[in-house]
Each structure stands twice: as structure tokens, then as C-alpha cells.
Amino acid sequence: MSNVRNVCAHYGRLYNKRLTFKPRLFKEEKAQINNNRIFAAIHVMQRLISKTEGNRFITNLAVLISEYEEHIDFLNIGFPNNWTELLTNLQTKKVQ
């Protein structure tokens, strides 16, 4: 996560960038998520935040994605077709 933070802090590019340090995913997640793109880092970050903040995060991310959707190639950021479902399912598994 510190690598992603440093890219952001120094105005680096995350779009179409392969992550240098791959986030660790659970076995069942590896089949669904490409762990060398930004979505994997987003997925792991969401694991670390509270359920309330996670729900807000999903909503804000969905709004941001919909605003720029016509300019985004989802393969370049590693977002699977069911990205909202994956993040939402992760939130519902959390205990408050």
C-alpha cells in the first residue's frame, strides 16, 4: 500500500501501470482479480477499512467511475466486470 501511496503523493500515474509490489490476495480472490493492477490495491485497502467507511468508499468510487467511464479502459486498471459486486461482497462479510 505504501508503494501506491507514494505514486499518488508524487503525482505518478496508476492508469495502465503494473504494480511493482503485488498485493496479497486470498486464494479465492486470485481467480477473479489481477493482482498487478490498481484494482487489487483498492480491494486490499477496502479490507482494511471499517464497514461504514467501506460502503461510503464503494459509493464514491462508483460515482467517480461513472463520471469518467467513457475515458476508462477497465483492463488498464484491472477492474473486472463485476467489480462493484466483489467490493460489496467483501463489505457484507465484515463484522461491524
GROMACS .gro file of C-alpha atoms in nm:
model
   96
    1MET     CA    1   0.000   0.000   0.000
    2SER     CA    2   0.290   0.235   0.064
    3ASN     CA    3   0.401   0.197  -0.296
    4VAL     CA    4   0.056   0.305  -0.424
    5ARG     CA    5   0.053   0.591  -0.175
    6ASN     CA    6   0.393   0.711  -0.296
    7VAL     CA    7   0.285   0.706  -0.661
    8CYS     CA    8  -0.019   0.917  -0.569
    9ALA     CA    9   0.176   1.153  -0.345
   10HIS     CA   10   0.430   1.227  -0.616
   11TYR     CA   11   0.171   1.278  -0.890
   12GLY     CA   12   0.254   0.948  -1.054
   13ARG     CA   13   0.031   0.752  -1.286
   14LEU     CA   14  -0.169   0.447  -1.179
   15TYR     CA   15  -0.367   0.411  -1.501
   16ASN     CA   16  -0.221   0.133  -1.718
   17LYS     CA   17   0.055   0.077  -1.463
   18ARG     CA   18   0.164  -0.260  -1.337
   19LEU     CA   19   0.219  -0.252  -0.963
   20THR     CA   20   0.577  -0.315  -0.858
   21PHE     CA   21   0.471  -0.484  -0.537
   22LYS     CA   22   0.172  -0.709  -0.586
   23PRO     CA   23  -0.091  -0.702  -0.311
   24ARG     CA   24  -0.153  -1.038  -0.148
   25LEU     CA   25  -0.490  -1.183  -0.229
   26PHE     CA   26  -0.674  -1.479  -0.081
   27LYS     CA   27  -0.685  -1.793  -0.296
   28GLU     CA   28  -1.049  -1.744  -0.395
   29GLU     CA   29  -0.976  -1.384  -0.498
   30LYS     CA   30  -0.682  -1.468  -0.723
   31ALA     CA   31  -0.910  -1.627  -0.982
   32GLN     CA   32  -1.117  -1.308  -1.007
   33ILE     CA   33  -0.865  -1.027  -0.958
   34ASN     CA   34  -0.546  -0.940  -1.146
   35ASN     CA   35  -0.309  -0.861  -0.860
   36ASN     CA   36  -0.069  -0.641  -1.054
   37ARG     CA   37  -0.316  -0.360  -1.130
   38ILE     CA   38  -0.467  -0.087  -0.914
   39PHE     CA   39  -0.795  -0.272  -0.850
   40ALA     CA   40  -0.608  -0.529  -0.640
   41ALA     CA   41  -0.473  -0.249  -0.419
   42ILE     CA   42  -0.822  -0.097  -0.392
   43HIS     CA   43  -0.959  -0.437  -0.293
   44VAL     CA   44  -0.696  -0.482  -0.022
   45MET     CA   45  -0.746  -0.125   0.106
   46GLN     CA   46  -1.114  -0.194   0.143
   47ARG     CA   47  -1.035  -0.496   0.358
   48LEU     CA   48  -0.856  -0.264   0.598
   49ILE     CA   49  -1.128  -0.003   0.650
   50SER     CA   50  -1.445  -0.025   0.856
   51LYS     CA   51  -1.775  -0.144   0.712
   52THR     CA   52  -1.926   0.205   0.725
   53GLU     CA   53  -1.629   0.368   0.556
   54GLY     CA   54  -1.613   0.081   0.306
   55ASN     CA   55  -1.973   0.136   0.198
   56ARG     CA   56  -1.905   0.507   0.152
   57PHE     CA   57  -1.588   0.422  -0.041
   58ILE     CA   58  -1.779   0.197  -0.284
   59THR     CA   59  -2.040   0.466  -0.342
   60ASN     CA   60  -1.779   0.737  -0.405
   61LEU     CA   61  -1.577   0.511  -0.632
   62ALA     CA   62  -1.886   0.418  -0.834
   63VAL     CA   63  -1.972   0.786  -0.882
   64LEU     CA   64  -1.616   0.866  -0.989
   65ILE     CA   65  -1.605   0.572  -1.232
   66SER     CA   66  -1.941   0.662  -1.385
   67GLU     CA   67  -1.826   1.021  -1.436
   68TYR     CA   68  -1.520   0.915  -1.640
   69GLU     CA   69  -1.643   0.578  -1.771
   70GLU     CA   70  -1.618   0.676  -2.138
   71HIS     CA   71  -1.247   0.755  -2.094
   72ILE     CA   72  -1.151   0.444  -1.898
   73ASP     CA   73  -1.037   0.112  -2.036
   74PHE     CA   74  -1.112  -0.113  -1.740
   75LEU     CA   75  -0.845  -0.364  -1.844
   76ASN     CA   76  -0.580  -0.095  -1.785
   77ILE     CA   77  -0.679  -0.059  -1.421
   78GLY     CA   78  -0.755  -0.425  -1.357
   79PHE     CA   79  -1.125  -0.376  -1.281
   80PRO     CA   80  -1.319  -0.695  -1.351
   81ASN     CA   81  -1.670  -0.665  -1.497
   82ASN     CA   82  -1.822  -0.742  -1.156
   83TRP     CA   83  -1.606  -0.500  -0.956
   84THR     CA   84  -1.893  -0.349  -0.758
   85GLU     CA   85  -2.016  -0.696  -0.666
   86LEU     CA   86  -1.669  -0.802  -0.548
   87LEU     CA   87  -1.627  -0.494  -0.330
   88THR     CA   88  -1.983  -0.512  -0.196
   89ASN     CA   89  -1.946  -0.881  -0.108
   90LEU     CA   90  -1.628  -0.801   0.079
   91GLN     CA   91  -1.817  -0.539   0.280
   92THR     CA   92  -2.105  -0.771   0.367
   93LYS     CA   93  -1.861  -1.029   0.506
   94LYS     CA   94  -1.719  -0.778   0.755
   95VAL     CA   95  -1.836  -0.766   1.113
   96GLN     CA   96  -1.917  -0.413   1.234
   0.00000   0.00000   0.00000
